[in-house]
């Protein structure tokens, strides 16, 4: 029985506890039984157009016990984040609920027509009166260096007439205009889960119950906790067993938390971050006559590594590595052989300073120098040098020793890892 496996239950609201103004079948009874069993309950919603007090009052009207302190809305969590970051003045693209929560946290709200000399952050929530002028003002401030914060990144939300643009639609308009990724407070960001669990010890058994794999399930797993999906479909949508969006159990309704025949698998977090994108990459191993390998010290992270980079639109992988090596070292090369294709996420997932996380599928070649002149310093490279295999620098990118090992094997068959 799932109800006996956990001490704390985190519930999404719309689609799990209620739809519109009506509770879902069995929700009132299930939540009541959890209370009777002395389980702790928290309600999490990405809706920035409400307050904890209003949400608790709605649940109470539906016959569900709930106190404001048990509610975590994206509006309240955003205000708490701003307070912890000591942000005192914001440009707000949101409604009166998010404004009220921010003001309760001691944050001054500036509107687009006001003087913005002291603005420290742009905060995006939802307001159907947001104009192009508002977005333009937000973009200008972010270009000047203020923080970019989003109450959520949900791109759509359900309405009786069908899907409607959500907060994420506004966030994306600003992101593509600034090339800046916002700090997202709501699910699937771990911040909202941390806010919900702040008063519990790390040994507490916690589970998230939600209906959205992209926010509830992914967010719970990124936060390191188990996740149950409420759905009528038991088949997984995501084929990889290590996909963070796959739930640990699926139930049709909340009363199924008390069903004896439903079990849950333990969530064992894979040793890599969840990526935003999958990208094609290339790497090139160059050996001199003494079998030393050419390594470059990267300007973006200060680590040594084999010359490597992205495949650009219109390129083959061979064209890409030839271009990358010339850009990074000044050398002109030709491709001698394929060493391997590498995709293991443990070594091929990278987190960048701007917050983006990418999973690379990297094609690694052995290359021969046919021209050019070694350039040890440029915009991408701090240093370039040859190293013996038994004297590689300690500050070496973690996946590169495998590539070098495979290159030394010199087998006719290439490696796929």
Tab-separated table of C-alpha atoms in Angstrom:
chain	number	residue	atom	x	y	z
A	1	UNK	CA	0.000	0.000	0.000
A	2	UNK	CA	1.514	3.285	-1.154
A	3	UNK	CA	0.061	5.251	1.757
A	4	UNK	CA	2.186	3.272	4.199
A	5	UNK	CA	5.451	3.847	2.336
A	6	UNK	CA	5.833	7.580	3.042
A	7	UNK	CA	5.649	10.135	5.844
A	8	UNK	CA	5.075	13.261	3.723
A	9	UNK	CA	2.834	13.587	0.663
A	10	UNK	CA	3.201	16.499	-1.747
A	11	UNK	CA	0.149	16.981	-3.969
A	12	UNK	CA	-0.308	18.920	-7.153
A	13	UNK	CA	-3.773	20.479	-7.166
A	14	UNK	CA	-5.478	20.966	-10.539
A	15	UNK	CA	-5.954	17.550	-12.152
A	16	UNK	CA	-5.009	15.641	-8.989
A	17	UNK	CA	-7.144	17.005	-6.125
A	18	UNK	CA	-9.718	18.955	-8.136
A	19	UNK	CA	-10.681	20.170	-11.590
A	20	UNK	CA	-12.028	23.690	-11.629
A	21	UNK	CA	-14.424	24.010	-8.715
A	22	UNK	CA	-15.080	20.296	-8.166
A	23	UNK	CA	-13.004	17.717	-6.252
A	24	UNK	CA	-11.922	14.664	-8.213
A	25	UNK	CA	-13.559	11.337	-7.294
A	26	UNK	CA	-12.050	9.922	-4.102
A	27	UNK	CA	-9.822	12.940	-3.402
A	28	UNK	CA	-11.664	14.148	-0.304
A	29	UNK	CA	-11.792	10.643	1.188
A	30	UNK	CA	-8.148	9.824	0.387
A	31	UNK	CA	-6.792	13.043	1.885
A	32	UNK	CA	-8.943	12.500	4.955
A	33	UNK	CA	-7.538	8.990	5.437
A	34	UNK	CA	-3.986	10.305	5.136
A	35	UNK	CA	-4.757	12.859	7.856
A	36	UNK	CA	-6.160	10.105	10.042
A	37	UNK	CA	-2.930	8.180	9.521
A	38	UNK	CA	-0.917	11.180	10.779
A	39	UNK	CA	0.667	11.792	7.398
A	40	UNK	CA	2.059	15.253	6.637
A	41	UNK	CA	0.520	16.880	3.558
A	42	UNK	CA	1.657	19.772	1.403
A	43	UNK	CA	-0.068	21.187	-1.672
A	44	UNK	CA	2.105	22.545	-4.509
A	45	UNK	CA	0.805	24.626	-7.406
A	46	UNK	CA	2.507	26.515	-10.219
A	47	UNK	CA	-0.457	28.893	-10.381
A	48	UNK	CA	0.930	32.393	-9.639
A	49	UNK	CA	-2.556	33.934	-9.722
A	50	UNK	CA	-3.533	32.986	-6.197
A	51	UNK	CA	-2.307	33.142	-2.621
A	52	UNK	CA	-1.838	30.457	0.011
A	53	UNK	CA	-4.829	31.798	1.925
A	54	UNK	CA	-7.134	31.698	-1.101
A	55	UNK	CA	-5.984	28.204	-2.044
A	56	UNK	CA	-6.526	26.899	1.481
A	57	UNK	CA	-10.000	28.469	1.550
A	58	UNK	CA	-10.882	26.775	-1.748
A	59	UNK	CA	-9.770	23.379	-0.453
A	60	UNK	CA	-11.770	23.886	2.733
A	61	UNK	CA	-14.906	24.661	0.684
A	62	UNK	CA	-14.395	21.362	-1.143
A	63	UNK	CA	-14.294	19.501	2.171
A	64	UNK	CA	-10.506	19.120	2.256
A	65	UNK	CA	-8.585	20.105	5.371
A	66	UNK	CA	-5.790	22.532	4.528
A	67	UNK	CA	-4.027	25.424	6.253
A	68	UNK	CA	-2.212	28.260	4.448
A	69	UNK	CA	1.095	27.005	5.903
A	70	UNK	CA	0.583	23.723	4.023
A	71	UNK	CA	0.252	25.460	0.659
A	72	UNK	CA	3.191	26.282	-1.617
A	73	UNK	CA	2.146	28.470	-4.540
A	74	UNK	CA	4.592	29.719	-7.138
A	75	UNK	CA	3.656	33.289	-6.152
A	76	UNK	CA	4.524	32.746	-2.461
A	77	UNK	CA	7.670	30.762	-3.309
A	78	UNK	CA	8.800	33.514	-5.698
A	79	UNK	CA	8.398	36.138	-2.982
A	80	UNK	CA	10.375	33.974	-0.542
A	81	UNK	CA	13.144	33.530	-3.110
A	82	UNK	CA	13.400	37.282	-3.664
A	83	UNK	CA	13.579	37.857	0.094
A	84	UNK	CA	16.333	35.269	0.575
A	85	UNK	CA	18.300	36.800	-2.285
A	86	UNK	CA	17.901	40.219	-0.609
A	87	UNK	CA	16.221	41.645	-3.713
A	88	UNK	CA	14.350	44.781	-2.652
A	89	UNK	CA	12.978	46.196	-5.904
A	90	UNK	CA	11.527	44.409	-8.947
A	91	UNK	CA	9.809	45.039	-12.251
A	92	UNK	CA	6.789	42.727	-12.086
A	93	UNK	CA	4.992	41.195	-15.043
A	94	UNK	CA	2.228	39.551	-13.036
A	95	UNK	CA	-1.131	40.035	-11.369
A	96	UNK	CA	-2.179	41.384	-7.977
A	97	UNK	CA	-1.665	38.047	-6.183
A	98	UNK	CA	2.033	37.829	-7.034
A	99	UNK	CA	2.362	41.539	-6.284
A	100	UNK	CA	0.751	41.064	-2.851
A	101	UNK	CA	3.032	38.136	-1.970
A	102	UNK	CA	6.121	40.117	-2.989
A	103	UNK	CA	5.066	43.137	-0.964
A	104	UNK	CA	4.414	40.912	2.075
A	105	UNK	CA	8.035	39.751	1.743
A	106	UNK	CA	9.279	43.364	1.787
A	107	UNK	CA	9.887	43.665	-1.967
A	108	UNK	CA	8.996	46.932	-3.709
A	109	UNK	CA	7.107	46.436	-6.984
A	110	UNK	CA	7.851	48.816	-9.857
A	111	UNK	CA	5.567	49.033	-12.874
A	112	UNK	CA	6.721	49.620	-16.442
A	113	UNK	CA	5.824	53.322	-16.443
A	114	UNK	CA	7.787	54.116	-13.278
A	115	UNK	CA	11.411	55.132	-12.776
A	116	UNK	CA	13.514	51.934	-12.733
A	117	UNK	CA	16.869	53.184	-11.480
A	118	UNK	CA	16.888	50.829	-8.471
A	119	UNK	CA	15.339	47.762	-10.138
A	120	UNK	CA	17.218	44.603	-9.155
A	121	UNK	CA	15.183	41.921	-10.941
A	122	UNK	CA	12.528	41.268	-13.558
A	123	UNK	CA	9.908	38.858	-12.188
A	124	UNK	CA	7.483	37.143	-14.565
A	125	UNK	CA	4.153	35.734	-13.465
A	126	UNK	CA	0.819	35.796	-15.282
A	127	UNK	CA	-1.367	38.732	-16.234
A	128	UNK	CA	-3.529	38.709	-19.354
A	129	UNK	CA	-2.983	42.480	-19.601
A	130	UNK	CA	0.773	42.176	-20.198
A	131	UNK	CA	1.710	44.157	-23.309
A	132	UNK	CA	4.581	44.212	-25.768
A	133	UNK	CA	5.745	47.383	-24.019
A	134	UNK	CA	6.022	45.448	-20.729
A	135	UNK	CA	8.094	42.734	-22.395
A	136	UNK	CA	10.263	45.348	-24.087
A	137	UNK	CA	10.965	47.036	-20.733
A	138	UNK	CA	11.838	43.697	-19.148
A	139	UNK	CA	14.257	42.877	-21.977
A	140	UNK	CA	15.984	46.251	-21.646
A	141	UNK	CA	16.497	45.807	-17.902
A	142	UNK	CA	17.853	42.263	-18.266
A	143	UNK	CA	20.301	43.492	-20.927
A	144	UNK	CA	21.485	46.003	-18.316
A	145	UNK	CA	22.266	43.136	-15.943
A	146	UNK	CA	19.285	42.758	-13.581
A	147	UNK	CA	18.243	39.249	-12.512
A	148	UNK	CA	15.627	37.327	-14.479
A	149	UNK	CA	13.149	35.360	-12.321
A	150	UNK	CA	10.079	33.366	-13.398
A	151	UNK	CA	7.310	32.143	-11.102
A	152	UNK	CA	6.975	29.115	-13.393
A	153	UNK	CA	7.849	28.012	-16.903
A	154	UNK	CA	4.547	26.316	-17.797
A	155	UNK	CA	3.948	27.035	-21.469
A	156	UNK	CA	0.227	26.246	-21.437
A	157	UNK	CA	-2.578	25.812	-18.939
A	158	UNK	CA	-5.931	24.070	-19.461
A	159	UNK	CA	-9.175	26.002	-19.963
A	160	UNK	CA	-12.711	24.820	-20.867
A	161	UNK	CA	-12.045	26.126	-24.399
A	162	UNK	CA	-8.734	24.250	-24.716
A	163	UNK	CA	-5.056	24.958	-23.940
A	164	UNK	CA	-4.109	28.600	-23.374
A	165	UNK	CA	-0.616	30.209	-23.261
A	166	UNK	CA	0.906	30.093	-19.789
A	167	UNK	CA	3.640	31.942	-17.933
A	168	UNK	CA	6.263	30.134	-20.000
A	169	UNK	CA	5.056	31.833	-23.165
A	170	UNK	CA	5.966	35.226	-21.696
A	171	UNK	CA	9.194	33.843	-20.257
A	172	UNK	CA	10.227	32.495	-23.669
A	173	UNK	CA	9.580	35.843	-25.364
A	174	UNK	CA	11.995	37.477	-22.908
A	175	UNK	CA	14.523	34.637	-23.000
A	176	UNK	CA	14.938	34.624	-26.782
A	177	UNK	CA	15.334	38.416	-26.733
A	178	UNK	CA	18.018	38.390	-24.036
A	179	UNK	CA	19.712	34.984	-24.472
A	180	UNK	CA	19.336	34.688	-20.686
A	181	UNK	CA	17.822	31.710	-18.907
A	182	UNK	CA	15.661	32.714	-15.937
A	183	UNK	CA	15.754	31.301	-12.449
A	184	UNK	CA	12.490	29.351	-12.388
A	185	UNK	CA	10.855	29.054	-8.970
A	186	UNK	CA	7.949	26.716	-9.753
A	187	UNK	CA	7.960	23.037	-10.651
A	188	UNK	CA	10.043	21.329	-11.988
A	189	UNK	CA	12.595	23.575	-10.284
A	190	UNK	CA	13.982	21.974	-7.105
A	191	UNK	CA	13.446	25.320	-5.334
A	192	UNK	CA	9.708	24.778	-4.855
A	193	UNK	CA	10.285	21.283	-3.486
A	194	UNK	CA	12.940	22.586	-1.106
A	195	UNK	CA	10.500	25.248	0.111
A	196	UNK	CA	7.850	22.584	0.742
A	197	UNK	CA	10.243	20.334	2.651
A	198	UNK	CA	12.099	22.994	4.602
A	199	UNK	CA	10.636	21.919	7.959
A	200	UNK	CA	11.300	18.175	7.516
A	201	UNK	CA	14.474	16.222	8.202
A	202	UNK	CA	16.473	14.679	5.362
A	203	UNK	CA	15.525	11.181	6.583
A	204	UNK	CA	11.788	11.815	6.093
A	205	UNK	CA	10.170	9.594	3.466
A	206	UNK	CA	8.651	11.945	0.875
A	207	UNK	CA	6.651	11.400	-2.297
A	208	UNK	CA	5.196	13.761	-4.911
A	209	UNK	CA	1.768	12.964	-6.380
A	210	UNK	CA	1.009	14.768	-9.627
A	211	UNK	CA	-0.487	14.455	-13.097
A	212	UNK	CA	2.241	16.117	-15.198
A	213	UNK	CA	5.431	14.177	-16.023
A	214	UNK	CA	7.178	17.385	-17.169
A	215	UNK	CA	6.667	19.310	-13.920
A	216	UNK	CA	5.529	17.048	-11.063
A	217	UNK	CA	7.501	13.888	-11.875
A	218	UNK	CA	10.610	15.523	-13.332
A	219	UNK	CA	10.700	18.072	-10.518
A	220	UNK	CA	10.368	15.460	-7.782
A	221	UNK	CA	13.140	13.337	-9.238
A	222	UNK	CA	15.431	16.342	-9.657
A	223	UNK	CA	14.783	17.068	-5.975
A	224	UNK	CA	15.712	13.478	-5.112
A	225	UNK	CA	12.287	12.249	-4.026
A	226	UNK	CA	9.874	9.574	-5.294
A	227	UNK	CA	7.040	10.448	-7.661
A	228	UNK	CA	3.572	9.003	-8.347
A	229	UNK	CA	1.668	9.881	-11.511
A	230	UNK	CA	-2.126	10.178	-11.461
A	231	UNK	CA	-3.196	8.920	-14.877
A	232	UNK	CA	-5.586	6.511	-16.545
A	233	UNK	CA	-2.725	5.286	-18.755
A	234	UNK	CA	-0.265	2.901	-17.111
A	235	UNK	CA	2.180	2.671	-20.018
A	236	UNK	CA	5.270	4.878	-19.797
A	237	UNK	CA	5.616	7.578	-22.445
A	238	UNK	CA	9.405	7.785	-22.101
A	239	UNK	CA	11.362	4.729	-23.308
A	240	UNK	CA	14.565	5.149	-21.268
A	241	UNK	CA	14.465	3.631	-17.779
A	242	UNK	CA	16.711	6.481	-16.588
A	243	UNK	CA	14.380	9.218	-17.867
A	244	UNK	CA	13.607	11.509	-14.932
A	245	UNK	CA	10.036	11.996	-16.240
A	246	UNK	CA	9.053	8.354	-15.716
A	247	UNK	CA	7.025	7.921	-12.517
A	248	UNK	CA	7.820	5.361	-9.854
A	249	UNK	CA	4.168	4.311	-9.723
A	250	UNK	CA	0.976	5.137	-11.633
A	251	UNK	CA	-2.474	5.368	-10.027
A	252	UNK	CA	-5.870	6.241	-11.538
A	253	UNK	CA	-7.060	8.253	-8.507
A	254	UNK	CA	-6.007	9.192	-4.975
A	255	UNK	CA	-7.941	6.370	-3.309
A	256	UNK	CA	-5.518	4.019	-5.074
A	257	UNK	CA	-2.902	5.133	-2.542
A	258	UNK	CA	-4.606	2.606	-0.257
A	259	UNK	CA	-4.768	-0.261	-2.766
A	260	UNK	CA	-2.829	-3.334	-1.667
A	261	UNK	CA	-1.933	-4.437	-5.210
A	262	UNK	CA	-0.048	-1.244	-6.218
A	263	UNK	CA	3.654	-0.994	-5.371
A	264	UNK	CA	6.315	1.605	-6.027
A	265	UNK	CA	9.848	1.211	-7.282
A	266	UNK	CA	12.570	3.054	-5.361
A	267	UNK	CA	13.850	6.212	-7.040
A	268	UNK	CA	17.615	5.905	-7.491
A	269	UNK	CA	18.865	9.112	-9.017
A	270	UNK	CA	21.259	8.592	-11.945
A	271	UNK	CA	24.698	10.221	-11.552
A	272	UNK	CA	24.004	13.015	-14.037
A	273	UNK	CA	21.917	16.180	-14.243
A	274	UNK	CA	18.725	16.227	-16.270
A	275	UNK	CA	19.602	17.867	-19.619
A	276	UNK	CA	17.669	20.606	-21.375
A	277	UNK	CA	18.912	19.518	-24.811
A	278	UNK	CA	20.663	16.728	-26.681
A	279	UNK	CA	23.373	18.057	-28.997
A	280	UNK	CA	25.833	16.685	-31.527
A	281	UNK	CA	29.493	17.135	-30.579
A	282	UNK	CA	32.906	16.273	-32.026
A	283	UNK	CA	36.402	15.732	-30.627
A	284	UNK	CA	39.795	15.265	-32.285
A	285	UNK	CA	42.856	13.447	-30.966
A	286	UNK	CA	46.185	14.597	-32.434
A	287	UNK	CA	49.401	12.639	-31.686
A	288	UNK	CA	52.965	13.796	-32.448
A	289	UNK	CA	55.817	11.530	-33.524
A	290	UNK	CA	56.552	10.728	-29.873
A	291	UNK	CA	52.948	9.572	-29.308
A	292	UNK	CA	52.153	12.583	-27.140
A	293	UNK	CA	48.630	13.938	-27.311
A	294	UNK	CA	47.708	17.552	-28.024
A	295	UNK	CA	45.547	19.094	-25.285
A	296	UNK	CA	44.097	22.572	-24.929
A	297	UNK	CA	43.238	24.468	-21.754
A	298	UNK	CA	39.701	25.733	-22.277
A	299	UNK	CA	38.891	29.369	-21.569
A	300	UNK	CA	35.295	28.583	-20.504
A	301	UNK	CA	36.164	26.282	-17.571
A	302	UNK	CA	39.959	26.313	-17.158
A	303	UNK	CA	40.223	22.534	-17.727
A	304	UNK	CA	42.499	20.701	-20.108
A	305	UNK	CA	40.954	18.577	-22.843
A	306	UNK	CA	41.069	17.228	-26.342
A	307	UNK	CA	40.000	19.837	-28.943
A	308	UNK	CA	36.221	19.505	-29.157
A	309	UNK	CA	33.046	21.402	-29.922
A	310	UNK	CA	29.614	21.466	-31.549
A	311	UNK	CA	28.362	20.373	-34.927
A	312	UNK	CA	26.937	23.458	-36.607
A	313	UNK	CA	23.965	23.445	-39.028
A	314	UNK	CA	24.965	22.242	-42.490
A	315	UNK	CA	28.160	20.460	-41.325
A	316	UNK	CA	29.189	16.837	-41.370
A	317	UNK	CA	30.929	15.620	-38.224
A	318	UNK	CA	34.244	15.502	-40.090
A	319	UNK	CA	33.851	19.096	-41.272
A	320	UNK	CA	32.957	20.113	-37.739
A	321	UNK	CA	36.109	18.688	-36.088
A	322	UNK	CA	38.366	20.138	-38.786
A	323	UNK	CA	36.826	23.573	-38.184
A	324	UNK	CA	36.911	23.296	-34.384
A	325	UNK	CA	40.589	22.303	-34.293
A	326	UNK	CA	41.560	25.191	-36.569
A	327	UNK	CA	39.546	27.673	-34.457
A	328	UNK	CA	40.944	26.388	-31.144
A	329	UNK	CA	44.575	25.664	-32.053
A	330	UNK	CA	45.321	27.262	-35.441
A	331	UNK	CA	46.198	23.852	-36.931
A	332	UNK	CA	44.804	22.484	-40.190
A	333	UNK	CA	44.026	18.765	-39.941
A	334	UNK	CA	42.541	15.901	-41.863
A	335	UNK	CA	40.559	13.048	-40.333
A	336	UNK	CA	42.553	9.801	-40.156
A	337	UNK	CA	40.037	7.450	-38.519
A	338	UNK	CA	36.980	7.209	-36.327
A	339	UNK	CA	37.789	6.321	-32.716
A	340	UNK	CA	34.309	6.144	-31.233
A	341	UNK	CA	30.855	7.591	-30.665
A	342	UNK	CA	30.167	8.502	-27.039
A	343	UNK	CA	26.795	9.192	-25.445
A	344	UNK	CA	26.974	7.887	-21.862
A	345	UNK	CA	25.138	10.625	-19.923
A	346	UNK	CA	27.321	10.149	-16.838
A	347	UNK	CA	30.250	11.673	-18.707
A	348	UNK	CA	28.479	13.459	-21.560
A	349	UNK	CA	26.094	15.765	-19.661
A	350	UNK	CA	27.461	19.268	-19.085
A	351	UNK	CA	26.121	22.141	-16.986
A	352	UNK	CA	27.072	25.614	-18.228
A	353	UNK	CA	27.450	28.826	-16.185
A	354	UNK	CA	24.199	30.211	-17.666
A	355	UNK	CA	22.286	27.277	-16.133
A	356	UNK	CA	21.800	25.321	-19.354
A	357	UNK	CA	22.451	21.577	-19.197
A	358	UNK	CA	23.226	19.673	-22.422
A	359	UNK	CA	23.725	16.000	-23.211
A	360	UNK	CA	26.258	15.536	-26.009
A	361	UNK	CA	26.513	12.707	-28.513
A	362	UNK	CA	30.216	13.067	-29.354
A	363	UNK	CA	31.978	11.611	-32.393
A	364	UNK	CA	35.701	11.297	-31.663
A	365	UNK	CA	38.309	11.113	-34.435
A	366	UNK	CA	42.056	10.710	-34.705
A	367	UNK	CA	43.351	13.595	-36.814
A	368	UNK	CA	46.599	14.325	-38.670
A	369	UNK	CA	48.182	17.776	-39.029
A	370	UNK	CA	48.505	18.936	-42.651
A	371	UNK	CA	49.127	22.648	-42.158
A	372	UNK	CA	48.587	25.745	-40.065
A	373	UNK	CA	50.536	27.077	-37.132
A	374	UNK	CA	49.982	26.277	-33.464
A	375	UNK	CA	48.290	29.173	-31.686
A	376	UNK	CA	48.481	28.745	-27.913
A	377	UNK	CA	46.269	31.681	-26.956
A	378	UNK	CA	42.946	32.823	-28.391
A	379	UNK	CA	39.364	33.556	-27.304
A	380	UNK	CA	38.621	29.869	-26.693
A	381	UNK	CA	42.011	28.637	-25.494
A	382	UNK	CA	44.241	29.593	-22.555
A	383	UNK	CA	47.074	27.240	-23.540
A	384	UNK	CA	47.881	24.363	-25.900
A	385	UNK	CA	50.571	21.727	-25.390
A	386	UNK	CA	51.551	18.091	-25.981
A	387	UNK	CA	51.437	15.599	-23.090
A	388	UNK	CA	52.674	12.040	-22.638
A	389	UNK	CA	49.927	9.584	-21.738
A	390	UNK	CA	51.559	8.857	-18.386
A	391	UNK	CA	51.818	12.573	-17.597
A	392	UNK	CA	48.381	13.984	-18.332
A	393	UNK	CA	47.342	17.106	-16.362
A	394	UNK	CA	45.171	16.575	-13.287
A	395	UNK	CA	42.683	19.241	-14.421
A	396	UNK	CA	41.479	17.074	-17.322
A	397	UNK	CA	37.874	16.910	-18.509
A	398	UNK	CA	36.429	13.722	-16.980
A	399	UNK	CA	35.347	11.942	-20.153
A	400	UNK	CA	38.586	12.445	-22.106
A	401	UNK	CA	40.705	9.661	-20.511
A	402	UNK	CA	38.255	7.116	-21.993
A	403	UNK	CA	38.645	8.600	-25.447
A	404	UNK	CA	42.437	8.545	-25.152
A	405	UNK	CA	42.373	4.940	-23.944
A	406	UNK	CA	40.300	3.909	-26.952
A	407	UNK	CA	42.605	5.835	-29.298
A	408	UNK	CA	45.638	3.995	-27.927
A	409	UNK	CA	43.958	0.612	-28.437
A	410	UNK	CA	44.160	1.223	-32.198
A	411	UNK	CA	41.636	-1.476	-32.995
A	412	UNK	CA	39.983	-1.546	-36.378
A	413	UNK	CA	36.512	-1.479	-34.852
A	414	UNK	CA	35.335	1.782	-33.352
A	415	UNK	CA	33.845	2.130	-29.902
A	416	UNK	CA	30.285	3.083	-29.106
A	417	UNK	CA	29.761	4.100	-25.488
